Structures are given as structure tokens and as C-alpha cells.
mmCIF file of C-alpha atoms in Angstrom:
data_model
loop_
_atom_site.group_PDB
_atom_site.id
_atom_site.type_symbol
_atom_site.label_atom_id
_atom_site.label_comp_id
_atom_site.label_asym_id
_atom_site.label_seq_id
_atom_site.Cartn_x
_atom_site.Cartn_y
_atom_site.Cartn_z
ATOM 1 C CA MET A 25 -137.219 6.803 75.593
ATOM 2 C CA LYS A 26 -133.716 6.819 76.976
ATOM 3 C CA ASN A 27 -133.610 2.995 76.748
ATOM 4 C CA VAL A 28 -134.741 3.049 73.153
ATOM 5 C CA MET A 29 -131.992 5.503 72.263
ATOM 6 C CA ILE A 30 -129.351 3.335 74.020
ATOM 7 C CA ALA A 31 -130.644 0.197 72.245
ATOM 8 C CA LEU A 32 -130.550 2.016 68.893
ATOM 9 C CA ALA A 33 -126.993 3.243 69.496
ATOM 10 C CA LEU A 34 -125.878 -0.315 70.392
ATOM 11 C CA LEU A 35 -127.553 -1.703 67.301
ATOM 12 C CA VAL A 36 -125.851 0.834 65.054
ATOM 13 C CA GLY A 37 -122.451 0.130 66.694
ATOM 14 C CA LEU A 38 -122.828 -3.635 66.234
ATOM 15 C CA ASN A 39 -123.825 -3.235 62.637
ATOM 16 C CA ALA A 40 -120.781 -1.065 61.939
ATOM 17 C CA ALA A 41 -118.474 -3.584 63.638
ATOM 18 C CA GLN A 42 -119.914 -6.443 61.531
ATOM 19 C CA ALA A 43 -119.453 -4.445 58.339
ATOM 20 C CA GLN A 44 -115.834 -3.799 59.221
ATOM 21 C CA ASN A 45 -115.243 -7.478 59.894
ATOM 22 C CA ARG A 46 -116.736 -8.373 56.501
ATOM 23 C CA ASN A 47 -114.471 -5.872 54.769
ATOM 24 C CA GLU A 48 -111.397 -7.305 56.526
ATOM 25 C CA ALA A 49 -112.399 -10.883 55.670
ATOM 26 C CA ASN A 50 -112.902 -9.866 52.042
ATOM 27 C CA LYS A 51 -109.454 -8.224 51.923
ATOM 28 C CA ASP A 52 -107.915 -11.450 53.387
ATOM 29 C CA GLY A 53 -109.664 -13.473 50.696
ATOM 30 C CA GLN A 54 -108.351 -11.193 47.977
ATOM 31 C CA THR A 55 -104.859 -11.400 49.382
ATOM 32 C CA ARG A 56 -105.053 -15.249 49.435
ATOM 33 C CA ASN A 57 -106.329 -15.303 45.830
ATOM 34 C CA ARG A 58 -103.552 -12.922 44.693
ATOM 35 C CA GLU A 59 -100.937 -15.064 46.473
ATOM 36 C CA ARG A 60 -102.313 -18.220 44.909
ATOM 37 C CA THR A 61 -102.206 -16.619 41.446
ATOM 38 C CA GLU A 62 -98.637 -15.459 42.008
ATOM 39 C CA ARG A 63 -97.527 -18.902 43.156
ATOM 40 C CA SER A 64 -99.137 -20.554 40.132
ATOM 41 C CA GLY A 65 -97.240 -18.300 37.758
ATOM 42 C CA PHE A 66 -100.422 -17.356 35.933
ATOM 43 C CA ASN A 67 -99.545 -13.708 35.397
ATOM 44 C CA LYS A 68 -95.787 -14.161 35.210
ATOM 45 C CA ASP A 69 -93.551 -13.785 32.187
ATOM 46 C CA PRO A 70 -92.395 -17.033 30.530
ATOM 47 C CA GLU A 71 -89.054 -17.024 32.309
ATOM 48 C CA ALA A 72 -90.629 -16.672 35.745
ATOM 49 C CA ARG A 73 -93.236 -19.279 34.866
ATOM 50 C CA ALA A 74 -90.536 -21.728 33.787
ATOM 51 C CA LYS A 75 -88.516 -21.135 36.940
ATOM 52 C CA ALA A 76 -91.594 -21.711 39.129
ATOM 53 C CA LYS A 77 -92.421 -24.955 37.276
ATOM 54 C CA VAL A 78 -88.870 -26.297 37.635
ATOM 55 C CA GLU A 79 -88.887 -25.462 41.358
ATOM 56 C CA GLN A 80 -92.243 -27.250 41.773
ATOM 57 C CA LEU A 81 -90.986 -30.337 39.935
ATOM 58 C CA ASP A 82 -87.677 -30.290 41.814
ATOM 59 C CA LYS A 83 -89.558 -30.302 45.119
ATOM 60 C CA LYS A 84 -91.625 -33.308 44.188
ATOM 61 C CA LEU A 85 -89.178 -35.229 41.987
ATOM 62 C CA ALA A 86 -85.726 -34.349 43.328
ATOM 63 C CA LEU A 87 -84.285 -33.354 39.924
ATOM 64 C CA THR A 88 -80.632 -33.433 39.016
ATOM 65 C CA ALA A 89 -78.921 -30.265 37.810
ATOM 66 C CA SER A 90 -78.990 -31.593 34.244
ATOM 67 C CA GLN A 91 -82.689 -32.373 34.463
ATOM 68 C CA LYS A 92 -83.425 -28.927 35.884
ATOM 69 C CA GLU A 93 -81.620 -27.243 33.023
ATOM 70 C CA SER A 94 -83.325 -29.334 30.333
ATOM 71 C CA ILE A 95 -86.785 -29.033 31.849
ATOM 72 C CA HIS A 96 -86.323 -25.267 32.275
ATOM 73 C CA LYS A 97 -85.605 -24.972 28.500
ATOM 74 C CA LEU A 98 -88.655 -27.134 27.611
ATOM 75 C CA VAL A 99 -91.028 -25.224 29.898
ATOM 76 C CA LEU A 100 -89.667 -21.832 28.819
ATOM 77 C CA ASP A 101 -90.218 -22.771 25.173
ATOM 78 C CA GLN A 102 -93.741 -24.010 25.915
ATOM 79 C CA SER A 103 -94.545 -20.905 27.944
ATOM 80 C CA LYS A 104 -93.361 -18.590 25.143
ATOM 81 C CA ASN A 105 -95.354 -20.518 22.576
ATOM 82 C CA ALA A 106 -98.486 -20.470 24.754
ATOM 83 C CA GLN A 107 -98.060 -16.767 25.413
ATOM 84 C CA ALA A 108 -97.866 -16.070 21.669
ATOM 85 C CA LEU A 109 -100.817 -18.341 21.051
ATOM 86 C CA TYR A 110 -103.054 -16.580 23.539
ATOM 87 C CA LYS A 111 -101.810 -13.144 22.529
ATOM 88 C CA ASP A 112 -102.861 -13.714 18.929
ATOM 89 C CA SER A 113 -106.227 -15.367 19.548
ATOM 90 C CA ASP A 114 -109.187 -15.722 21.821
ATOM 91 C CA PRO A 115 -108.470 -17.911 24.879
ATOM 92 C CA LYS A 116 -112.095 -19.120 24.846
ATOM 93 C CA ASN A 117 -111.764 -20.350 21.254
ATOM 94 C CA GLU A 118 -111.867 -24.162 21.151
ATOM 95 C CA GLU A 119 -109.083 -24.359 18.538
ATOM 96 C CA THR A 120 -106.824 -22.149 20.717
ATOM 97 C CA ARG A 121 -107.468 -24.309 23.785
ATOM 98 C CA ASN A 122 -106.774 -27.472 21.832
ATOM 99 C CA LYS A 123 -103.438 -26.066 20.557
ATOM 100 C CA ALA A 124 -102.491 -25.047 24.114
ATOM 101 C CA LYS A 125 -103.471 -28.468 25.358
ATOM 102 C CA GLU A 126 -101.310 -30.131 22.694
ATOM 103 C CA LEU A 127 -98.396 -27.858 23.632
ATOM 104 C CA ARG A 128 -98.708 -28.997 27.276
ATOM 105 C CA ALA A 129 -98.963 -32.638 26.192
ATOM 106 C CA GLN A 130 -95.834 -32.390 24.075
ATOM 107 C CA THR A 131 -93.922 -30.736 26.896
ATOM 108 C CA ASP A 132 -95.170 -33.378 29.343
ATOM 109 C CA ARG A 133 -93.905 -36.180 27.015
ATOM 110 C CA LYS A 134 -90.506 -34.469 26.661
ATOM 111 C CA ILE A 135 -90.217 -33.912 30.409
ATOM 112 C CA GLU A 136 -91.160 -37.539 31.053
ATOM 113 C CA ALA A 137 -88.395 -38.731 28.668
ATOM 114 C CA LEU A 138 -85.858 -36.913 30.891
ATOM 115 C CA LEU A 139 -86.963 -38.660 34.125
ATOM 116 C CA ASP A 140 -85.860 -41.932 35.715
ATOM 117 C CA ALA A 141 -88.374 -44.666 36.523
ATOM 118 C CA ASN A 142 -89.168 -43.460 40.014
ATOM 119 C CA GLN A 143 -89.564 -39.871 38.864
ATOM 120 C CA LYS A 144 -91.772 -40.965 35.988
ATOM 121 C CA GLU A 145 -94.093 -42.707 38.382
ATOM 122 C CA LYS A 146 -94.353 -39.598 40.589
ATOM 123 C CA TYR A 147 -94.783 -37.361 37.524
ATOM 124 C CA ALA A 148 -97.620 -39.521 36.218
ATOM 125 C CA GLU A 149 -99.314 -39.215 39.641
ATOM 126 C CA MET A 150 -98.878 -35.448 39.492
ATOM 127 C CA GLN A 151 -100.490 -35.337 36.073
ATOM 128 C CA LYS A 152 -103.357 -37.528 37.273
ATOM 129 C CA ASN A 153 -103.918 -35.233 40.255
ATOM 130 C CA ARG A 154 -103.847 -32.174 37.932
ATOM 131 C CA SER A 155 -106.502 -33.803 35.725
ATOM 132 C CA GLU A 156 -108.659 -34.739 38.736
ATOM 133 C CA TRP A 157 -108.287 -31.256 40.182
ATOM 134 C CA SER A 158 -109.374 -29.743 36.890
ATOM 135 C CA LYS A 159 -112.474 -31.946 36.766
ATOM 136 C CA ARG A 160 -113.269 -31.371 40.425
ATOM 137 C CA THR A 161 -113.083 -27.581 40.144
ATOM 138 C CA ASN A 162 -114.809 -27.578 36.748
ATOM 139 C CA ARG A 163 -111.994 -25.741 35.009
ATOM 140 C CA ARG A 164 -113.647 -25.926 31.645
ATOM 141 C CA PRO A 165 -113.824 -22.561 29.874
ATOM 142 C CA ASP A 166 -115.765 -24.111 26.981
ATOM 143 C CA ARG A 167 -118.943 -24.193 29.094
ATOM 144 C CA ASP A 168 -121.124 -21.148 29.724
ATOM 145 C CA LYS A 169 -123.081 -22.967 32.369
ATOM 146 C CA ARG A 170 -121.762 -25.746 34.487
ATOM 147 C CA GLU A 171 -123.134 -27.913 37.173
ATOM 148 C CA CYS A 172 -121.110 -27.810 40.411
ATOM 149 C CA LYS A 173 -121.412 -30.007 43.423
ATOM 150 C CA LYS A 174 -121.736 -28.338 46.794
ATOM 151 C CA GLN A 175 -119.062 -29.259 49.329
ATOM 152 C CA ASP A 176 -121.635 -30.221 51.976
ATOM 153 C CA GLY A 177 -123.910 -32.385 49.993
ATOM 154 C CA ASP A 178 -124.960 -33.855 46.688
ATOM 155 C CA LYS A 179 -127.233 -30.959 45.727
ATOM 156 C CA SER A 180 -126.434 -29.642 42.298
ATOM 157 C CA VAL A 181 -126.345 -25.946 41.575
ATOM 158 C CA GLU A 182 -126.249 -24.282 38.149
ATOM 159 C CA HIS A 183 -123.755 -21.483 37.856
ATOM 160 C CA ASP A 184 -123.907 -19.004 35.008
ATOM 161 C CA HIS A 185 -120.332 -18.185 33.927
ATOM 162 C CA SER A 186 -121.031 -15.829 31.052
#
């Protein structure tokens, strides 16, 4: 009987330790997600979003001071327009998404016009990577259900995103 009680106590203790580890891992995941969102500028005001975008582009394209200033103005304008667009309409609405997409495309064209040949090449590569990333991660809000590929194989899994 004494052995059974000891085994039971050990089992309860191990279970509690595993639960605590799961909670800590979940908190770490939430912290990483929050940091990723903050870095992306998703919840930032237009000014902060523009500043983050210029810093990102400067890192990858080595912008001149003049380019930084011009691009900051373009991105700030786009960010304000997008914020107003999403404030006044449903972000899942196809027309809203198309308008936002056109805003980004216009800004991309204007940014590209400010770059030299080497920077244009790198910028085009960045846009291609953004497009591939979007497809790879299925960032398509127009779909209620989407088919995602598992990392470890070709098995398809349906996810309900309603």
C-alpha cells in the first residue's frame, strides 16, 4: 500500500511539472508572436509603420538620406490611406482588399522609381520573396477554408478559418 501511495505521489508530481512546462512554453510562444507583430508594424500607427518600413529597406538596400526621406513620405501616405480604408470598411471585403493591394502596388512603383539599378534589383527580389511567403503561408483572407501543406510531408490538411 505504501508503494502505491509513493507511486501515486510521483505521478501527480510529474503531471504538475509537465503542466507547468506547457504553460511556460505557451507564454514563450505568445511572447514571440507579440514581438513578431511589433516588428512587422502591424498594430503601429502610420508614422511608426513608415519608420519601420524605411529602416527595413535601408538595411537591405543601403538607401541615401534623400531616398529615406522620400520613401518615408510615400509609405506614411500609403499607411494613412490604408488605415482610413480599413477603418471605414470590412477588411475581409474583396473590394477593400483590392483597394489596399492597389495602394501597395502604387507605393511599390513610386519607391522603385527612386532607386538605382542595383537597388531596384534587390527590391524586386524582396517583392518576389514577399509574394512567395504570402503563398507559402496561405495569407489569403478571402478563403474560409484553405488547404495547407504539412512541413514534414505532402499530406494535405483542411483548416477551417471561419
